[in-house]
mmCIF file of C-alpha atoms and ligand atoms in Angstrom:
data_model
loop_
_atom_site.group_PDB
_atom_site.id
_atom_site.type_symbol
_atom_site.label_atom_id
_atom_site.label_comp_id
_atom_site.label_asym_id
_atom_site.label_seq_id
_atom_site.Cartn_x
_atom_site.Cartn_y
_atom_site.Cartn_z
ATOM 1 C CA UNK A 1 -1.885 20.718 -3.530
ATOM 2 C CA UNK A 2 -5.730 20.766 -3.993
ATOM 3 C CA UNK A 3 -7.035 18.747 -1.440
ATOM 4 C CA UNK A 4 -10.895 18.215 -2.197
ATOM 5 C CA UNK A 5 -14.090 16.725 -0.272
ATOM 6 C CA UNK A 6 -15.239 13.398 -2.447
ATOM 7 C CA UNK A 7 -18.536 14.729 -3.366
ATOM 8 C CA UNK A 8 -20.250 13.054 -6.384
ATOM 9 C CA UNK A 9 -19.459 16.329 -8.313
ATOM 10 C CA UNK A 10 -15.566 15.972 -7.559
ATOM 11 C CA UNK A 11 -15.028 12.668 -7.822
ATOM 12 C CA UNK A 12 -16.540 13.467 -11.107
ATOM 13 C CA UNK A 13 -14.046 15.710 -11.906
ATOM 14 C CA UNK A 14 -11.636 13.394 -10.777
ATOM 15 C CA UNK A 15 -12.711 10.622 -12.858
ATOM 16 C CA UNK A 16 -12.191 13.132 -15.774
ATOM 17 C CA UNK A 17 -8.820 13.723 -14.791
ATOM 18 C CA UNK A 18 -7.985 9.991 -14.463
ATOM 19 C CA UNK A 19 -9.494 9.789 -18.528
ATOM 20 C CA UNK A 20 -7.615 12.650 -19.500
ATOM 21 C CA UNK A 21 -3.830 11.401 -18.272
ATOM 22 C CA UNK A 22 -3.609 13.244 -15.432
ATOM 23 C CA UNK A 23 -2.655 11.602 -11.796
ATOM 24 C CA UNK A 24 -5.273 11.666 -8.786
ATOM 25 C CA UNK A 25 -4.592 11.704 -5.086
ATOM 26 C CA UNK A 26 -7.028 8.753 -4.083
ATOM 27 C CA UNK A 27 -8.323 7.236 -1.028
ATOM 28 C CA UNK A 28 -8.182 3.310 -0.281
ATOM 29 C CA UNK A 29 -8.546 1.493 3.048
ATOM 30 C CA UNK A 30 -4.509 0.545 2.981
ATOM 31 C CA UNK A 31 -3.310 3.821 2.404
ATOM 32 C CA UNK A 32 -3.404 6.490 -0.202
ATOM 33 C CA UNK A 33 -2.689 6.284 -3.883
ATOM 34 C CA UNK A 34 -1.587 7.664 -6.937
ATOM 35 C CA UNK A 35 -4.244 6.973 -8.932
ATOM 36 C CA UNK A 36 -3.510 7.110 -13.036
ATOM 37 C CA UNK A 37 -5.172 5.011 -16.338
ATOM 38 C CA UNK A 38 -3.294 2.081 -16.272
ATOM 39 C CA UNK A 39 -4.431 1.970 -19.891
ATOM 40 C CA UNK A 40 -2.525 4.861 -20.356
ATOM 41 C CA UNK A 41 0.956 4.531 -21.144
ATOM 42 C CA UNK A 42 2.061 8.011 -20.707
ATOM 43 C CA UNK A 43 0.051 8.353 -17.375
ATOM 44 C CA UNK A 44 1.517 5.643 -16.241
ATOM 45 C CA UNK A 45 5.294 6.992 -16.514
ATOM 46 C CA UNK A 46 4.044 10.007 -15.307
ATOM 47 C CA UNK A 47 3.399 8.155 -11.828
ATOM 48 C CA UNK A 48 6.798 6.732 -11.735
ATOM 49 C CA UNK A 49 8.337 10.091 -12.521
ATOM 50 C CA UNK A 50 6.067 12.453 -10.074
ATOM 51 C CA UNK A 51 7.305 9.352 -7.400
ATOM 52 C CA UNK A 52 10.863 9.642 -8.369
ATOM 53 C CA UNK A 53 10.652 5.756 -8.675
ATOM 54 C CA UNK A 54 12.383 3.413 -10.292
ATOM 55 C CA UNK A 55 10.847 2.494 -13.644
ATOM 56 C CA UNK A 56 11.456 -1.642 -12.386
ATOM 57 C CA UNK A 57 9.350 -1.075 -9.670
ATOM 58 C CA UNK A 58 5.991 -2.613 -11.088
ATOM 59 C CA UNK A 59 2.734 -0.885 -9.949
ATOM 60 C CA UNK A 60 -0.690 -2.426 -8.625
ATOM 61 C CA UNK A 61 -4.050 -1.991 -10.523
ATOM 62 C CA UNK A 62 -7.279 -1.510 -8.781
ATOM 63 C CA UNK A 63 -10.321 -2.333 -10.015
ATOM 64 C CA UNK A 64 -14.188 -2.174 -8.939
ATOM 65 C CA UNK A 65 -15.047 -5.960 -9.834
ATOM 66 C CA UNK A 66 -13.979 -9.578 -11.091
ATOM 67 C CA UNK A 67 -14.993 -8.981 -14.846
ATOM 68 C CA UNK A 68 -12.341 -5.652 -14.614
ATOM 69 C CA UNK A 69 -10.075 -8.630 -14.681
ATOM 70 C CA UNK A 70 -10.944 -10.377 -17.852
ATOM 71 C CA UNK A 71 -8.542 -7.711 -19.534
ATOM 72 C CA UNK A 72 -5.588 -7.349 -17.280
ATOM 73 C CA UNK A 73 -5.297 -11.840 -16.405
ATOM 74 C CA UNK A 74 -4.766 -14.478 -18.257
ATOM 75 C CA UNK A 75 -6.616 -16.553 -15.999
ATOM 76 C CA UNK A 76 -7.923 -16.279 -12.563
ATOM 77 C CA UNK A 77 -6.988 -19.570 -11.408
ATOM 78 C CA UNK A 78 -9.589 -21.550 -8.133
ATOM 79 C CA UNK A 79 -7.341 -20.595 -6.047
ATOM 80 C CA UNK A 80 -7.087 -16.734 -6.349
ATOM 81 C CA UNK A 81 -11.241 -17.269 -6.799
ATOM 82 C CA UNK A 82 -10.979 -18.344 -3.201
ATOM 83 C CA UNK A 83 -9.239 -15.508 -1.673
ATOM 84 C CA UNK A 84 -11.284 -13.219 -4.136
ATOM 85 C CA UNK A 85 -14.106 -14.438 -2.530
ATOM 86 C CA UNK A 86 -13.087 -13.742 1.104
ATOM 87 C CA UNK A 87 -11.081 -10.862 1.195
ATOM 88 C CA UNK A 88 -12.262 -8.689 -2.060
ATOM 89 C CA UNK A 89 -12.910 -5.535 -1.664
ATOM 90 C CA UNK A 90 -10.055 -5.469 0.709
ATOM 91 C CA UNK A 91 -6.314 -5.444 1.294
ATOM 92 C CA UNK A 92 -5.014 -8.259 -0.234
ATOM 93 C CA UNK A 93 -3.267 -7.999 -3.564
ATOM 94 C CA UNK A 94 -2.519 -11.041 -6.016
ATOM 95 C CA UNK A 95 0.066 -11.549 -8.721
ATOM 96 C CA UNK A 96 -1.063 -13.403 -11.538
ATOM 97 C CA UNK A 97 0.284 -13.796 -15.544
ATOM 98 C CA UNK A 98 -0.495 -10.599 -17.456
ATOM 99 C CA UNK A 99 -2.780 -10.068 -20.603
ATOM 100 C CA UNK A 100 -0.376 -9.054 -23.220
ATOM 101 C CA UNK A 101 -1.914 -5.970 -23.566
ATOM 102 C CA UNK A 102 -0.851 -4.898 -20.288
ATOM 103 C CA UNK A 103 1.749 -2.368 -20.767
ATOM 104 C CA UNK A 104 5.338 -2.923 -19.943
ATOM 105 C CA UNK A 105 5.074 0.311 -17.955
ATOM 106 C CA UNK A 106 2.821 -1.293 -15.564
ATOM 107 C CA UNK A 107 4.073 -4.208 -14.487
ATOM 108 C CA UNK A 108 7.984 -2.935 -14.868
ATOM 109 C CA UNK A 109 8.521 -5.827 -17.834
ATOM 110 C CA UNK A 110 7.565 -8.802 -15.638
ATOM 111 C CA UNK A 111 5.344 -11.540 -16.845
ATOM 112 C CA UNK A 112 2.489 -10.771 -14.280
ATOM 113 C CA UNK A 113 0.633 -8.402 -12.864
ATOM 114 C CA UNK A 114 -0.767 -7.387 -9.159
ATOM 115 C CA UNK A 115 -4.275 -6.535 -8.572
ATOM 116 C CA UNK A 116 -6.798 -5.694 -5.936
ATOM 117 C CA UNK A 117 -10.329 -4.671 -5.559
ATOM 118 C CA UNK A 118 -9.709 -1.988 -3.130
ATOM 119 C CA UNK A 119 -11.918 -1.968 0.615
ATOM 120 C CA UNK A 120 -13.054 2.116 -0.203
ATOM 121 C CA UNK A 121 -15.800 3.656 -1.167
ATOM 122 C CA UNK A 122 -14.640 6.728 -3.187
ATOM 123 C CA UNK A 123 -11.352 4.362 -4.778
ATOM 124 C CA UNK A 124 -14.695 1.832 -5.923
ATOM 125 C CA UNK A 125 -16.787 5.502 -7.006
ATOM 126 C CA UNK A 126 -13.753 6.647 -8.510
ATOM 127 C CA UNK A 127 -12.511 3.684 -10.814
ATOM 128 C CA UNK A 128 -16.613 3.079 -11.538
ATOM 129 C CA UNK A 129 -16.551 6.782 -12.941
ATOM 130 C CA UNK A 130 -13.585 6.584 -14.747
ATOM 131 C CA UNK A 131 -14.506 3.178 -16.780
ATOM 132 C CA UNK A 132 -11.058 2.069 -16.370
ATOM 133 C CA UNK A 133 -8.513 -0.145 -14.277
ATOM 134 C CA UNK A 134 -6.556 1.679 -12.186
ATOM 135 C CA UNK A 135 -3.045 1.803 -11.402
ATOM 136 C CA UNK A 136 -2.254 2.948 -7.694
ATOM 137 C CA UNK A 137 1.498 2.793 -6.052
ATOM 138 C CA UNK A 138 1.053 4.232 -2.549
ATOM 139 C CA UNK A 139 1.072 8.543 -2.607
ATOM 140 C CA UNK A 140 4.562 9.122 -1.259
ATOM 141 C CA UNK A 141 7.699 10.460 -3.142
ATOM 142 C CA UNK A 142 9.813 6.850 -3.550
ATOM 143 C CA UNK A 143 11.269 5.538 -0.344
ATOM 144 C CA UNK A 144 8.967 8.073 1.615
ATOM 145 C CA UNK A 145 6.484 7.017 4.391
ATOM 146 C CA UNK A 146 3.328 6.323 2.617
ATOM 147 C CA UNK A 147 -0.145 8.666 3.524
ATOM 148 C CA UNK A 148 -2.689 7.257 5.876
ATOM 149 C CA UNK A 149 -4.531 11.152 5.483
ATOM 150 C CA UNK A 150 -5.178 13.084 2.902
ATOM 151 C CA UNK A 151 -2.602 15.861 4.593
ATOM 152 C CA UNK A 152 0.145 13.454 4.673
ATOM 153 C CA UNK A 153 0.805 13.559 1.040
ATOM 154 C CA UNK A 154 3.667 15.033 0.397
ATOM 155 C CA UNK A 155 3.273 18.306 -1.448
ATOM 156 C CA UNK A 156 6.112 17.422 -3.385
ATOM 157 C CA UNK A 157 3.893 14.893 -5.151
ATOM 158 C CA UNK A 158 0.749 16.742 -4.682
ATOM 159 C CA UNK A 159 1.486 19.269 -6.770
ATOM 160 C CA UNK A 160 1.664 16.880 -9.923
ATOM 161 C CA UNK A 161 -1.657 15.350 -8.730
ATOM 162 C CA UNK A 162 -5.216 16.788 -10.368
ATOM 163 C CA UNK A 163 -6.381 16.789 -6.606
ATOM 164 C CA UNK A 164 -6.010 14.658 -3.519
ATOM 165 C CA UNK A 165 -9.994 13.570 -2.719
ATOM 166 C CA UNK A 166 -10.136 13.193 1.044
ATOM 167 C CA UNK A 167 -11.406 10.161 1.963
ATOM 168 C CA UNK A 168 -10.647 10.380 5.767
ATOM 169 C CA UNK A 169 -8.123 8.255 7.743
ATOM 170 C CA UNK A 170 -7.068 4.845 6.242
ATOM 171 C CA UNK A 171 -9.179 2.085 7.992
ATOM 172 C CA UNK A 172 -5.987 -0.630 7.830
ATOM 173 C CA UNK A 173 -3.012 2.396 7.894
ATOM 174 C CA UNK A 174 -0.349 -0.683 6.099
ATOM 175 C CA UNK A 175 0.118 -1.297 2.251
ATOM 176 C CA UNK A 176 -1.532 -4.689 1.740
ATOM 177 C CA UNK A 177 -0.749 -8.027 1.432
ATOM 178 C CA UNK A 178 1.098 -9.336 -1.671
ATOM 179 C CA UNK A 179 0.433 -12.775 -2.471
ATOM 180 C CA UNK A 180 2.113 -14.501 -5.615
ATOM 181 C CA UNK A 181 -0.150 -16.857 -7.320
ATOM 182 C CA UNK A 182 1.952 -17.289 -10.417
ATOM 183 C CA UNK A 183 3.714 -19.668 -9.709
ATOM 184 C CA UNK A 184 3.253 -23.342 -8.690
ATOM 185 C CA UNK A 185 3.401 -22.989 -4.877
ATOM 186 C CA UNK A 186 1.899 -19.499 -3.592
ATOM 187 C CA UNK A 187 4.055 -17.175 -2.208
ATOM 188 C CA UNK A 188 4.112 -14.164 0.692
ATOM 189 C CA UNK A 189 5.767 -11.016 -1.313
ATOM 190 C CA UNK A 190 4.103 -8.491 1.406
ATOM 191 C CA UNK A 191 2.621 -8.977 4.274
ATOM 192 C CA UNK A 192 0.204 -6.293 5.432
ATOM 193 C CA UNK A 193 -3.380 -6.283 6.366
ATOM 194 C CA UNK A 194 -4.313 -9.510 5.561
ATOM 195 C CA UNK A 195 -2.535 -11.850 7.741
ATOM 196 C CA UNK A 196 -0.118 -14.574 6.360
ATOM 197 C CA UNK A 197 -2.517 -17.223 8.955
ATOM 198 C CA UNK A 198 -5.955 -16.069 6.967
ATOM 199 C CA UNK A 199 -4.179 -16.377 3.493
ATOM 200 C CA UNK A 200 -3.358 -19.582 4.234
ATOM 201 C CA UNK A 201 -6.714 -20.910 5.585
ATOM 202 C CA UNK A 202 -8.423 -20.426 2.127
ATOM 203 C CA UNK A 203 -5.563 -21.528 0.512
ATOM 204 C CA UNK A 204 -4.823 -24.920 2.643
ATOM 205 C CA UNK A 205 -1.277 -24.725 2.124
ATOM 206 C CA UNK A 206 2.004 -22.562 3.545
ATOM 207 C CA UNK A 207 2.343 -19.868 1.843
ATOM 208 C CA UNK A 208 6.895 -19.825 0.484
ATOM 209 C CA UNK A 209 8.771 -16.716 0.699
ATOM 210 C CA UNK A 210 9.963 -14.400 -2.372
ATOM 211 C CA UNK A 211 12.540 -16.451 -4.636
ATOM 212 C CA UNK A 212 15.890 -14.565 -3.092
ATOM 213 C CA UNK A 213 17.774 -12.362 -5.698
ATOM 214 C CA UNK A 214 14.719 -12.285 -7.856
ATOM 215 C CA UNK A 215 13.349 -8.908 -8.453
ATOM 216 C CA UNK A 216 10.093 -8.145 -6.633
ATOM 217 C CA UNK A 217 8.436 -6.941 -4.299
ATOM 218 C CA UNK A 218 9.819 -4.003 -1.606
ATOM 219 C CA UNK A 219 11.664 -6.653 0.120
ATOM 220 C CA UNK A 220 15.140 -5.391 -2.174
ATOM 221 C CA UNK A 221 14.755 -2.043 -0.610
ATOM 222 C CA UNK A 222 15.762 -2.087 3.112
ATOM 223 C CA UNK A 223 14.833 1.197 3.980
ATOM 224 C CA UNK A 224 11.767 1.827 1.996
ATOM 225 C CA UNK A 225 8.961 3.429 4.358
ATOM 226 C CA UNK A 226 11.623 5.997 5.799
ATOM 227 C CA UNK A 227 10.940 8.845 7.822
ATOM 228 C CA UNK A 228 13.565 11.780 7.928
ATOM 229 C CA UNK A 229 14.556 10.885 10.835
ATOM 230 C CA UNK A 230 16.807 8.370 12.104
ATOM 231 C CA UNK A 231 14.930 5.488 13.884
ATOM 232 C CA UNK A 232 15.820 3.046 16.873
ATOM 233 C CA UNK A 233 13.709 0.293 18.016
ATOM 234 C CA UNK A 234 14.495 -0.356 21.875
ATOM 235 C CA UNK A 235 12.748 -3.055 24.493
ATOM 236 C CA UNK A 236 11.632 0.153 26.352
ATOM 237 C CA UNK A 237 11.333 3.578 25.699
ATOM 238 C CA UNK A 238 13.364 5.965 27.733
ATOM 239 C CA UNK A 239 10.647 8.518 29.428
ATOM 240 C CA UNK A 240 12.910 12.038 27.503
ATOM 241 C CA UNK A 241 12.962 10.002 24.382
ATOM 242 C CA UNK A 242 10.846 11.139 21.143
ATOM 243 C CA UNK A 243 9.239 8.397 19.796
ATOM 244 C CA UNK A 244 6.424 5.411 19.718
ATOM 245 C CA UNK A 245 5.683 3.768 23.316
ATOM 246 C CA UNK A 246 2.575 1.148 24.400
ATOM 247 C CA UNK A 247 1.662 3.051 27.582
ATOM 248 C CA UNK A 248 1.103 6.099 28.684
ATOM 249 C CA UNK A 249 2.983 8.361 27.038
ATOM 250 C CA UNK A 250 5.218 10.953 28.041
ATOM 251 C CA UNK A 251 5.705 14.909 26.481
ATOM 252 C CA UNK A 252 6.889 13.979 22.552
ATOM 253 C CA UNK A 253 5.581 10.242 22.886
ATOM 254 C CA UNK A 254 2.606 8.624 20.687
ATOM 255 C CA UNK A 255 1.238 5.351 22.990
ATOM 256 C CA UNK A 256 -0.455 2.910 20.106
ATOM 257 C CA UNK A 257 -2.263 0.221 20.912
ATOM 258 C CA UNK A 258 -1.274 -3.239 21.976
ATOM 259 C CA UNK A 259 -3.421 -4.886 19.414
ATOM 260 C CA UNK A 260 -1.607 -5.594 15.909
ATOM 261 C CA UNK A 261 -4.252 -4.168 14.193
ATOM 262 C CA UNK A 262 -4.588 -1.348 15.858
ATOM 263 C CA UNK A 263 -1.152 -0.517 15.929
ATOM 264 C CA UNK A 264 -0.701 -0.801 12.354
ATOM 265 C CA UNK A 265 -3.658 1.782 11.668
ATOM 266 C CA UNK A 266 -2.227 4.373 13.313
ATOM 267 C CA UNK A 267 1.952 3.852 12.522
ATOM 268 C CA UNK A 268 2.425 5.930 9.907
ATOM 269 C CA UNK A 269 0.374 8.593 11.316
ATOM 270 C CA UNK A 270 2.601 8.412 14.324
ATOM 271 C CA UNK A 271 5.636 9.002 12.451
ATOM 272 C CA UNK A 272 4.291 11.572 10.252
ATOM 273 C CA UNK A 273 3.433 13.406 13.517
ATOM 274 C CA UNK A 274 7.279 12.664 14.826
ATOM 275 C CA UNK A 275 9.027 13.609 11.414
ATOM 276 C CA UNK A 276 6.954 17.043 11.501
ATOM 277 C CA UNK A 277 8.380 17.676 14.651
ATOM 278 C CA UNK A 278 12.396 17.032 13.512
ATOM 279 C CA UNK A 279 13.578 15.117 16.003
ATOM 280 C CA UNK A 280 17.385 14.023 15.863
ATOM 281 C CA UNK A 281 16.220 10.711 16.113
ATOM 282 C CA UNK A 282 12.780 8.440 16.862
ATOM 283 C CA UNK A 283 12.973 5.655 18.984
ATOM 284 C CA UNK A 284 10.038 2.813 18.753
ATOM 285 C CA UNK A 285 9.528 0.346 21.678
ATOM 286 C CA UNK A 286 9.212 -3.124 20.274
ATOM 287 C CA UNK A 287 6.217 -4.643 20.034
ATOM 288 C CA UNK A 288 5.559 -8.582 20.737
ATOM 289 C CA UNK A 289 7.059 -11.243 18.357
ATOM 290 C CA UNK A 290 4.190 -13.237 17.445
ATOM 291 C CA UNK A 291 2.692 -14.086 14.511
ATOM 292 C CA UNK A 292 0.083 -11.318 14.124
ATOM 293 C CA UNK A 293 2.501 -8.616 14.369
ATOM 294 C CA UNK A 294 4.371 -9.667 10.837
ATOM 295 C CA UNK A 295 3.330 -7.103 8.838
ATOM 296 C CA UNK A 296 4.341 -3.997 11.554
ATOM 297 C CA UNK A 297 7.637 -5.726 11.954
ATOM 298 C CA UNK A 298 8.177 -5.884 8.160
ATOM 299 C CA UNK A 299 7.527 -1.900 8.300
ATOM 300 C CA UNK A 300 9.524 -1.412 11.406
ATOM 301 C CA UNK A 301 12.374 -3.405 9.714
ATOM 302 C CA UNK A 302 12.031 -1.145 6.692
ATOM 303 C CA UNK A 303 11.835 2.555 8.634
ATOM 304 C CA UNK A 304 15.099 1.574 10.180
ATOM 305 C CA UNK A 305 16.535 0.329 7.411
HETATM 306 O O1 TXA B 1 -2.169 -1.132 -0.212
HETATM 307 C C1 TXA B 1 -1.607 -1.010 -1.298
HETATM 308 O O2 TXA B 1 -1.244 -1.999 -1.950
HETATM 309 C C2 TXA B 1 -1.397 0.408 -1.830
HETATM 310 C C3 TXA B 1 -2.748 1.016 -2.182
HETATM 311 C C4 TXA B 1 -2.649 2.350 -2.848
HETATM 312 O O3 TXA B 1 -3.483 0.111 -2.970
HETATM 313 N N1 TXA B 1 -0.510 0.400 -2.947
HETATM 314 C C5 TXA B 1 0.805 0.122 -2.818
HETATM 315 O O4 TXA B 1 1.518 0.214 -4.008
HETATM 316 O O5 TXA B 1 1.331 -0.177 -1.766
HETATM 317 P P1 TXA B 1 3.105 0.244 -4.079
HETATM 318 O O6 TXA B 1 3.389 0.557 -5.501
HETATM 319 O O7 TXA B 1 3.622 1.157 -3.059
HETATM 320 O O8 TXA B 1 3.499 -1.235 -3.792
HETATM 321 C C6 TXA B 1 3.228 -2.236 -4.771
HETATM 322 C C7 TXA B 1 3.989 -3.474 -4.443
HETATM 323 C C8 TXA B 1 5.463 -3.258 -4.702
HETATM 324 O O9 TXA B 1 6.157 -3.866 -3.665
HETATM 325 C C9 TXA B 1 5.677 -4.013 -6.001
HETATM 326 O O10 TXA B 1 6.985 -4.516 -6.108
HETATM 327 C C10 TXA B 1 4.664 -5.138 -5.882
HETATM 328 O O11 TXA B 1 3.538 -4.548 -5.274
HETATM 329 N N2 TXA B 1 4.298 -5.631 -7.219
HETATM 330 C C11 TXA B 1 3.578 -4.993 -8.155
HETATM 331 N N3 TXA B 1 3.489 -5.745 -9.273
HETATM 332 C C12 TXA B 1 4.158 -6.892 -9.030
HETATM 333 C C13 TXA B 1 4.446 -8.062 -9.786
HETATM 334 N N4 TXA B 1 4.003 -8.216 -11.044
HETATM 335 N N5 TXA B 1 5.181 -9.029 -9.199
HETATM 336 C C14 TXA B 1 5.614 -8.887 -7.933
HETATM 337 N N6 TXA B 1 5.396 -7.806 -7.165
HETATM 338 C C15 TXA B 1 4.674 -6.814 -7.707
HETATM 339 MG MG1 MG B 2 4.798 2.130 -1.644
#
């Protein structure tokens, strides 16, 4: 796995890479990607198969600005103009109707399409130098604990990527926020790093859940972001027991922060560090129940499983 420094000269190279089919370990504030031409069908299904993911499992195109959009939407309604306005670049993601000559591939055969302008400043360099949108699911084999570092990626993926350029730690550490805007009322498919309360501000209405039995989103897969381990979430963490506490951490313990935000930037580092180590099991103390935790809690829910 060829891990590079994102010089103008390499992301350069990168950009050629991206042009020429091949797949590209890339940097975003969320977590990392594997970038491909989402113009390109056979790139595209080379994503899915390097991630050993489902081919129903539709993928997320990034692009550097609004116009990007004009080929990839068939409309970009007042409403996703709003959060555009607020939140782009950042980590917020909307689902909209598809251009039809969006590829099946992409999107996994659904009607619409998810897009973001990601928060990063090689992702932005990168998409600018390849001229195209860019299709990104997050740079872990399927099921796997998605990178926050360049090093987390997998080898088992890097190896089929061009390079990984090394953009430093993820600034938000979770996947972000899926919000359907397809429909009539919007909907919460994801939450992440923008919060379901800030969404909903712009928007001036609750935002409704996923449509139950109705194929999107990672909400069908229970255990999606799973580490090797086993995990257990407990009220409080035994002081022998391997795992994720909020104070002062014993021998084999990461303490994160008590601040939602926080915590969620440095999660999946935490358990990358933990699954290196093989434990027989990781045990998480719960954090708080309110409202700004949501999107940890969604991940917790998922690394259990
Ligand atoms: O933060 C992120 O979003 C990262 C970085 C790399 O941008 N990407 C990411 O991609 O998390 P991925 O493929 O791991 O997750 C994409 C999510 C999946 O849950 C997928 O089901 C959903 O977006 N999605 C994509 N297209 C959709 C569509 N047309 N309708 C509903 N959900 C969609
Ligand atoms: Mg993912």
């Amino acid at each position: 796995m060829r891990i590079l420094e994102p010089t103008i000269e390499n992301v350069t190279l990168a950009a050629e890479a991206i042009r020429s089919g091949d797949l590209v370990g890339m940097p975003t504030e969320t977590v990392y990607g594997v970038a491909a031409d989402a113009t390109n069908r056979a790139a595209v299904l080379r994503t899915f198969e390097a991630k050993g993911r489902p081919a129903d499992n539709p993928l997320i195109v990034h692009v550097a600005h609004l116009q990007q959009l004009d080929g990839l939407v068939m409309e970009f309604p007042d409403r996703a103009q709003r959060l555009a306005e607020r939140f782009w670049p950042g980590p917020l993601t909307l689902i909209l109707p598809k251009r039809t000559e969006v590829s099946d591939e992409v999107t996994g055969g659904l009607g619409t399409i998810a897009v973001r302008i990601p928060n990063h400043p090689v992702a932005l360099r990168l998409i600018d130098f390849s001229g195209v949108p860019i299709s990104a699911p997050s740079a872990n084999l399927f099921m796997g604990l998605s990178p926050t570092r360049a090093e987390h990626v997998d080898p088992a993926l890097g190896d089929r990527l061009a390079m990984v350029l090394d953009g430093g730690p993820c600034e938000i550490g979770l996947e972000s926020t899926v919000v359907d805007l397809s429909g009539e009322q919007p909907r919460l498919l994801r939450p992440g790093g923008i919060s379901r309360a800030e969404v909903e501000e712009v928007l001036g209405v609750s935002l409704g859940a996923p449509v139950q039995g109705e194929r999107k989103s990672p909400g069908l897969y229970l255990r999606h972001y799973a580490p090797k381990s086993p995990v257990r979430i407990v009220d409080q963490l035994g002081s022998q027991e391997p795992g994720i506490a909020f104070e002062s951490a014993g021998d084999h313990q990461i303490a994160l922060s008590r601040s939602p935000r926080e915590y969620g930037v440095s999660l999946y580092a935490a358990l990358h560090r933990l699954d290196a180590e093989g434990y027989s099991e990781i045990v998480i103390e719960a954090p708080p129940r309110d409202a700004g935790w949501e999107a940890v809690w969604d991940r917790l829910r998922r690394v259990v499983g």
